[in-house]
Each structure stands twice: as C-alpha cells, then as structure tokens.
Tab-separated table of C-alpha atoms in Angstrom:
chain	number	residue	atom	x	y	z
A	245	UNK	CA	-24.994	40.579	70.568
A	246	UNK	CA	-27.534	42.546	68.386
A	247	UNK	CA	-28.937	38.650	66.750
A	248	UNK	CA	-28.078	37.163	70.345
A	249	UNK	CA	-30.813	39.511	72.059
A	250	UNK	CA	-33.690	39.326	69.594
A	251	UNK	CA	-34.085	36.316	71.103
A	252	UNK	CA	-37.098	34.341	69.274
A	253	UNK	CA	-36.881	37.132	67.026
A	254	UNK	CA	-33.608	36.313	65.798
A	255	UNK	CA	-34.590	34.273	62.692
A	256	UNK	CA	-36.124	38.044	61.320
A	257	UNK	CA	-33.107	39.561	61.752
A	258	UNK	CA	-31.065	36.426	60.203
A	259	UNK	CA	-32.773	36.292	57.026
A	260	UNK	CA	-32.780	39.965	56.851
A	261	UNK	CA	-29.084	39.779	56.982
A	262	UNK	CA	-28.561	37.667	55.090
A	263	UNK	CA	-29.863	39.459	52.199
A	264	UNK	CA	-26.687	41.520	52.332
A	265	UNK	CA	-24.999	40.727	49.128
A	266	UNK	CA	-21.990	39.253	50.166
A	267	UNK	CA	-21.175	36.096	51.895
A	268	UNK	CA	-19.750	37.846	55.197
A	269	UNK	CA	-23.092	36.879	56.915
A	270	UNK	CA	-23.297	33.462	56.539
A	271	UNK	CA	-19.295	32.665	57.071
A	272	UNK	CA	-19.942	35.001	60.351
A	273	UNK	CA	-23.359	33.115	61.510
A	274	UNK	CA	-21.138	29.594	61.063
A	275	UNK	CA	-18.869	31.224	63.446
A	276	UNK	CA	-21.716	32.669	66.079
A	277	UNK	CA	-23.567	28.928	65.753
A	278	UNK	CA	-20.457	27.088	66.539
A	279	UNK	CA	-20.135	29.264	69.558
A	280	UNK	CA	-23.419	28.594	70.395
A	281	UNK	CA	-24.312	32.348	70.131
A	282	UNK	CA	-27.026	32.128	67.494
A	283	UNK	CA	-29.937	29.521	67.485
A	284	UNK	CA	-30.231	26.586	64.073
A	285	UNK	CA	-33.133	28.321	63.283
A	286	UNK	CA	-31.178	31.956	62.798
A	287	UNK	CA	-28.218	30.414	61.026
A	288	UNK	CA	-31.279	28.927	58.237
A	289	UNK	CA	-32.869	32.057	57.686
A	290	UNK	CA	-28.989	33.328	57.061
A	291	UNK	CA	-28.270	31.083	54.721
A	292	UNK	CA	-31.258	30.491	53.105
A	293	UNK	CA	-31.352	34.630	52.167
A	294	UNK	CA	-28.375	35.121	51.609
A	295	UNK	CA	-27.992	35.245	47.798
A	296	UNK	CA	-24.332	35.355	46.797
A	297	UNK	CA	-23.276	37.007	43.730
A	298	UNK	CA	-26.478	36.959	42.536
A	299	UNK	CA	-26.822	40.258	42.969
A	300	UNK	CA	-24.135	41.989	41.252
A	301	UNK	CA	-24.355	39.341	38.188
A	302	UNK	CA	-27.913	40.940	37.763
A	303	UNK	CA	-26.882	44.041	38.081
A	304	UNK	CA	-24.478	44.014	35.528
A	305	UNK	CA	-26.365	42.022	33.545
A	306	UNK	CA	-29.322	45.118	33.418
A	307	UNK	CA	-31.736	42.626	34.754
A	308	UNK	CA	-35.115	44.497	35.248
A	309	UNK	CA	-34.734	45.668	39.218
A	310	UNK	CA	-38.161	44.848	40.038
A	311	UNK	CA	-37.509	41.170	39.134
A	312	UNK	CA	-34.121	41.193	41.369
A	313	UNK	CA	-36.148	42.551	44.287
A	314	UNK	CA	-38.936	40.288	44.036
A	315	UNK	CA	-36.426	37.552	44.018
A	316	UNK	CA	-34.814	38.964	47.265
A	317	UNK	CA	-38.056	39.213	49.039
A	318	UNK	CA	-38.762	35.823	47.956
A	319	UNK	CA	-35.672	34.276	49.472
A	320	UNK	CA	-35.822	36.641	53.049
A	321	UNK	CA	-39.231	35.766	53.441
A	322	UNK	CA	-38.346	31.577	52.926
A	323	UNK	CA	-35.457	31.883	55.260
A	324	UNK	CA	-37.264	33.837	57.726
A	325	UNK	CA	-40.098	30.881	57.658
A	326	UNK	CA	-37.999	28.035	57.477
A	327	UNK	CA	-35.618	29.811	60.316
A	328	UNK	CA	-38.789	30.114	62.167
A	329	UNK	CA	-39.846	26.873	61.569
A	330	UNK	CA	-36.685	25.171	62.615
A	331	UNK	CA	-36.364	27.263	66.073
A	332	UNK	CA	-40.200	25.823	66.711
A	333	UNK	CA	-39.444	22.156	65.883
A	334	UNK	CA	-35.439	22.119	68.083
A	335	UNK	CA	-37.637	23.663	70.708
A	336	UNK	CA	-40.339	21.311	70.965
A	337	UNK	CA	-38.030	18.320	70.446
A	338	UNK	CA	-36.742	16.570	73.463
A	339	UNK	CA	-33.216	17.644	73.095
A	340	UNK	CA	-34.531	21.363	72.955
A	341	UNK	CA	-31.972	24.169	73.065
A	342	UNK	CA	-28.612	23.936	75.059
A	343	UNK	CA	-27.783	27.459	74.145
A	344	UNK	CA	-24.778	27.358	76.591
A	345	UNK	CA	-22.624	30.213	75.194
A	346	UNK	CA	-19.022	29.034	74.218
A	347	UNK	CA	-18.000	31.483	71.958
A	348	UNK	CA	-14.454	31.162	73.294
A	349	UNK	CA	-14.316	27.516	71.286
A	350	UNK	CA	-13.660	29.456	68.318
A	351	UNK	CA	-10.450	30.818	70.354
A	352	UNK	CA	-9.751	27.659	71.833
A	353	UNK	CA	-9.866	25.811	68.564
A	354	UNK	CA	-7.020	28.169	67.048
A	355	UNK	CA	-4.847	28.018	70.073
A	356	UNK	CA	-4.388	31.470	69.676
A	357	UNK	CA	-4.920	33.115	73.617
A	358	UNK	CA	-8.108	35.341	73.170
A	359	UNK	CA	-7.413	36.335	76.948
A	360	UNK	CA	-4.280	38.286	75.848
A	361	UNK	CA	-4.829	39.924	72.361
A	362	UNK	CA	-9.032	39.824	70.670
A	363	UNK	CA	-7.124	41.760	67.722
A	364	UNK	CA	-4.326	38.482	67.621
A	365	UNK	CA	-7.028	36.353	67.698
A	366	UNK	CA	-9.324	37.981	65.285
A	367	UNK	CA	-6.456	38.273	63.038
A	368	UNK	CA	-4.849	34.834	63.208
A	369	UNK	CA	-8.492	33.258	62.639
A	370	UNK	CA	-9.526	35.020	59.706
A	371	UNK	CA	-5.918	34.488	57.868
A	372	UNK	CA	-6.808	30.331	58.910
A	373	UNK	CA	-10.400	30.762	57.476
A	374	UNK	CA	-8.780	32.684	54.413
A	375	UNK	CA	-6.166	30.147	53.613
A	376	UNK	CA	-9.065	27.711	54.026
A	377	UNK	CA	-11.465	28.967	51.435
A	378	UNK	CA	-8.761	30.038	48.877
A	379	UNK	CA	-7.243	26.304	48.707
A	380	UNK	CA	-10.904	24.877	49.014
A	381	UNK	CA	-12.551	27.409	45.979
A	382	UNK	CA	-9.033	26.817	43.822
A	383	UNK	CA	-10.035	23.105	43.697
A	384	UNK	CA	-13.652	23.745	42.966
A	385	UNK	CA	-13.200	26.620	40.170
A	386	UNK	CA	-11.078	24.118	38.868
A	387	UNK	CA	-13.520	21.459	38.429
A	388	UNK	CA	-16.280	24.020	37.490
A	389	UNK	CA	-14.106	24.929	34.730
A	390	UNK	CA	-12.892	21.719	33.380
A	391	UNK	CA	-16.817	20.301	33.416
A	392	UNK	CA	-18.096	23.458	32.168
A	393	UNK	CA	-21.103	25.655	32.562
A	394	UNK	CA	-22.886	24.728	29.408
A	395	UNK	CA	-23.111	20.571	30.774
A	396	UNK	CA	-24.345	22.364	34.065
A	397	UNK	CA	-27.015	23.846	31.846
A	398	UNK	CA	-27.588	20.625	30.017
A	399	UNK	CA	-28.680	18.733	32.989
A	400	UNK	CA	-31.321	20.883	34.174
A	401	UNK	CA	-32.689	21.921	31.136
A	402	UNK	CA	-36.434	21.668	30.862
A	403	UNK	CA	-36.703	19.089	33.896
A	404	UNK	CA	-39.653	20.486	35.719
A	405	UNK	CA	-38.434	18.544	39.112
A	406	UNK	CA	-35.392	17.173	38.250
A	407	UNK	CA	-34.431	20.819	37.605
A	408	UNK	CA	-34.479	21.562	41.085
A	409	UNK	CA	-33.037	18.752	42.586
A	410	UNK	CA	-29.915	19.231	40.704
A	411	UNK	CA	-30.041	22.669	40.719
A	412	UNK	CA	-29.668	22.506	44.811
A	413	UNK	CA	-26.776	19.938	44.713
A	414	UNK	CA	-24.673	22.565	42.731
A	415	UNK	CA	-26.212	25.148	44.757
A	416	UNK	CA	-24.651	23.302	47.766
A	417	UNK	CA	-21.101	24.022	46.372
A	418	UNK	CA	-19.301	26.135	48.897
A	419	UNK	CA	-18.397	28.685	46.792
A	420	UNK	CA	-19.346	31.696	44.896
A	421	UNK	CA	-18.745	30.132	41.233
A	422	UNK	CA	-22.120	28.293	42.290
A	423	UNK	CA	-24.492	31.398	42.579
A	424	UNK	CA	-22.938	32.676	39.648
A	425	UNK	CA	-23.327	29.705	37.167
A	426	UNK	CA	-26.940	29.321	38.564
A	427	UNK	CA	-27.807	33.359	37.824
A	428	UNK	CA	-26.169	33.351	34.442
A	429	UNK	CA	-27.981	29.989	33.309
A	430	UNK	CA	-31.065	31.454	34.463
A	431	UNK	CA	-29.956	35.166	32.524
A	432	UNK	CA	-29.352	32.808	29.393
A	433	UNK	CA	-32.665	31.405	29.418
A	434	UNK	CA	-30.981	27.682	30.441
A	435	UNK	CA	-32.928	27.234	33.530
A	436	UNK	CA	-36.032	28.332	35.175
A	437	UNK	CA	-36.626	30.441	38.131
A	438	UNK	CA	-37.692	27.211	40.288
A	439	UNK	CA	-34.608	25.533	39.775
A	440	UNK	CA	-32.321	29.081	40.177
A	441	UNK	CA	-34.163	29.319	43.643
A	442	UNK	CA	-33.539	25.814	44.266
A	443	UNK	CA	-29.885	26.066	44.074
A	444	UNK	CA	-29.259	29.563	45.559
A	445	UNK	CA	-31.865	28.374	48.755
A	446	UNK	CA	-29.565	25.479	49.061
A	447	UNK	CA	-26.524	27.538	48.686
A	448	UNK	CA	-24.814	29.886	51.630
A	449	UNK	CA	-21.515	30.484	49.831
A	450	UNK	CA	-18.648	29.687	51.856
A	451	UNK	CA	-20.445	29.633	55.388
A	452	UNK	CA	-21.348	25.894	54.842
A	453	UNK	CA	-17.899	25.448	54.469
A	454	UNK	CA	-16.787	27.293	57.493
A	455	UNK	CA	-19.753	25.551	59.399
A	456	UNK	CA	-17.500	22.079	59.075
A	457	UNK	CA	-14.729	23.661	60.063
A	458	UNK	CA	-15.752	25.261	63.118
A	459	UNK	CA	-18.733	23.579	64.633
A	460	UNK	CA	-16.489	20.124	65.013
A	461	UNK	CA	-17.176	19.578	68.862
A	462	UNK	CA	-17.178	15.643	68.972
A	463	UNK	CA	-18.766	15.616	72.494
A	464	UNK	CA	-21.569	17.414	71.255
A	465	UNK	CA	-22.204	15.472	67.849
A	466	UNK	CA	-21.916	18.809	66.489
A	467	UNK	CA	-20.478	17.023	62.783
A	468	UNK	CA	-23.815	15.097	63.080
A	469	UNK	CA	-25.498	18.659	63.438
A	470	UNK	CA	-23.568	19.916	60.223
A	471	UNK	CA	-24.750	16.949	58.157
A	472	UNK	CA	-28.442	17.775	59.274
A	473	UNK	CA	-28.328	21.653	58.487
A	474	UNK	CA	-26.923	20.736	55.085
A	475	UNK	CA	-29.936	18.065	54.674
A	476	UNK	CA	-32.511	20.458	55.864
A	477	UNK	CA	-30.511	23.472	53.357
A	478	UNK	CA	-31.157	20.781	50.049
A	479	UNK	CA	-34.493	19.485	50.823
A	480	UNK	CA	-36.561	22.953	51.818
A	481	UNK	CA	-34.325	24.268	48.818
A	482	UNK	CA	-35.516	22.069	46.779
A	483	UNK	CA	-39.112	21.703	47.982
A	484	UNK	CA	-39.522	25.609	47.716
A	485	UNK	CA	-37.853	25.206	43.990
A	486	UNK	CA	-40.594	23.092	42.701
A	487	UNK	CA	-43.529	25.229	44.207
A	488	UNK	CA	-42.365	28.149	42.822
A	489	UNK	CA	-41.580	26.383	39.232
A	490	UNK	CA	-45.382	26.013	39.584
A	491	UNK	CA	-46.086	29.500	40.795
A	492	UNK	CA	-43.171	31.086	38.150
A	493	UNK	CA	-46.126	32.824	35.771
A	494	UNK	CA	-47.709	34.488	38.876
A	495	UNK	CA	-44.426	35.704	40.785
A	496	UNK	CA	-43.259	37.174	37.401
C-alpha cells in the first residue's frame, strides 16, 4: 500500500528498497507487478538496486566500507533513474498505464480461496514459490559448479566492453550464486567494477524468476511484458557497465 500510494513517487521508494540486502524485495515487487499493484517503472528501480549477496560477500571479505557504499548509492541512484525513466516513457506511450488492480490473480492463480483464509493463502503460495526456486537454483548451482568460476573469470577478463556484456548475461541468472561469483571475481581482481555493475544491474536474484511465474496473464501479453523487462534489465545494465568502466578511476 505504502509503494502503491507514492504514486509517481514510487520508483524512489523502489530503488530505495531494493537496496535491502536480500532478495525479499524484488521476489515481493514480481508479486505486487503481476497484481498490477506497482507500476514497470517501480519494479526497475527494485531490481536494478537491489544487490544480492553482494553485500555480505564484502563484508566478510573486509572490503573497505566506503567502497561498498559508494557502490550502493551507485546502483539506488541507476534504478531510481531508469525506474523513473521507464514510468515516463509507459506513460507517454499509447498503451499508457492500465493500472487496474488485480492483486487477487495471485490468489486466483494458486486456487487457493483468499476469500476464506489470507494466512492459507499466504502460506500455500510461498511453500509453491519455495519449491519453485529450490528445484530452479539446484539446477543452476549445478551448472555453476560443473563450468566453474575461474572460466566465468576467463571470459571477461580484460574485455573493456565485452566485459560487460557478458558480465550482465550471468548477472541475469536467477539466482544468488550469480551476485556472488560476480563480487568475488571482482574481490580477486578478475573483473572490473564496470563489468561487476553490469551483471549485478542486470541481476534481481530470484524476482526475475518469480516475475515468469506470476505475471503469465495471456490476455494481457503479460509473457511479452516479462521478455521486455528482462531486455530493458540487460541492456541499461550493460549500457551503465561500460560508462562506469570509463568513469572507474573517478568513482574510486
């Protein structure tokens, strides 16, 4: 209700969010965009500040703190322009908003009878969503580990743009393991801050993940609308990579 009411605001308070270190945010903005709560512009700014495990893997890494925060800063203030950004262009566009509140899709979707029991409801979506991700991240820890972080490393070593246009592919892995091979390869001295920006603006965690599984509403070419907020996720990841590659020396 709280993101719902800040109205053109909202974007702000998304990528402010999102800067919680976690990945409850974004799986919980795929949710409140599928249900037409939140606006494309707020879900961006989510998932475009939200940094992962970045956060803790610097931490216990005893990265300097003032780095860490300038990197935070760095990626609220992108999502909160891009988030901006995007709520400008949808609006001015001929389709414009149909923010028609269906939040009870969500309940709907899972068969599960919101009007009886919100706790049955709550509960019985979360354990689907759970079983989702765990089956989902097994897979992709498994290929992680089988290719290896070092031939991660490998192809984005000293590739100025190539860097970050891989760098955002693996960044658009649905899962944690991606934030935290990017962070350690950038610890390590593997790849540079453009590309680790690259691939953690690209990335959201699991909430792209939950986005496909949610937001699924045929009638309202809402799978076409997933394929365009991943697009938008890889190239402004990508595109802010490379400037910042240029403008590494003077951020740091």
């Amino acid at each position: 209700k709280f993101v719902k009411d800040s109205g053109k605001a909202g974007p702000v308070i998304g990528a402010l969010l999102g800067a919680v270190p976690q990945c409850g945010f974004s799986t919980a903005a795929s949710n409140l965009y599928a249900g037409k709560v939140i606006t494309m512009g707020t879900l961006i700014a989510i998932f475009m500040s939200t940094s992962d495990e970045m956060i803790p893997v610097f931490l216990s890494e005893q990265v300097d703190v003032l780095v860490l925060v300038k990197l935070i800063l760095i990626k609220v203030f992108i999502g909160l322009i891009m988030g901006v950004v995007i709520d400008l262009i949808v609006r001015r566009s001929k389709k414009s908003y149909n923010m028609v509140e269906k939040i009870g899709h969500v309940c709907d979707h899972d068969h599960c009878g919101c009007e009886t029991s919100i706790f049955k409801s709550a509960l019985r979506h979360t354990i689907t969503i759970f079983a989702f991700i765990v089956v989902i991240s097994f897979a992709l820890n498994t290929l992680i580990h089988f290719v290896g972080e070092e031939t991660l490393g490998n192809l984005i070593l000293n590739k100025p743009v190539i860097g970050p246009l891989i760098a955002g592919i693996i960044g658009l892995i649905p899962n944690c393991a991606s934030s935290v091979v990017l962070t350690q390869l950038y610890i390590e001295g593997v790849l540079g801050l453009g590309s680790l920006m690259a691939g953690l603006l690209a990335g959201s965690g699991v909430g792209i993940l939950v986005l496909f599984k949610e937001n699924t509403d045929a009638e309202n070419d809402d799978m076409k609308d997933n394929f365009r907020i991943l697009a938008i996720l890889y190239v402004s990841g990508v595109a802010w990579g490379i400037i910042i590659d240029a403008l590494s020396k003077i951020i740091l």
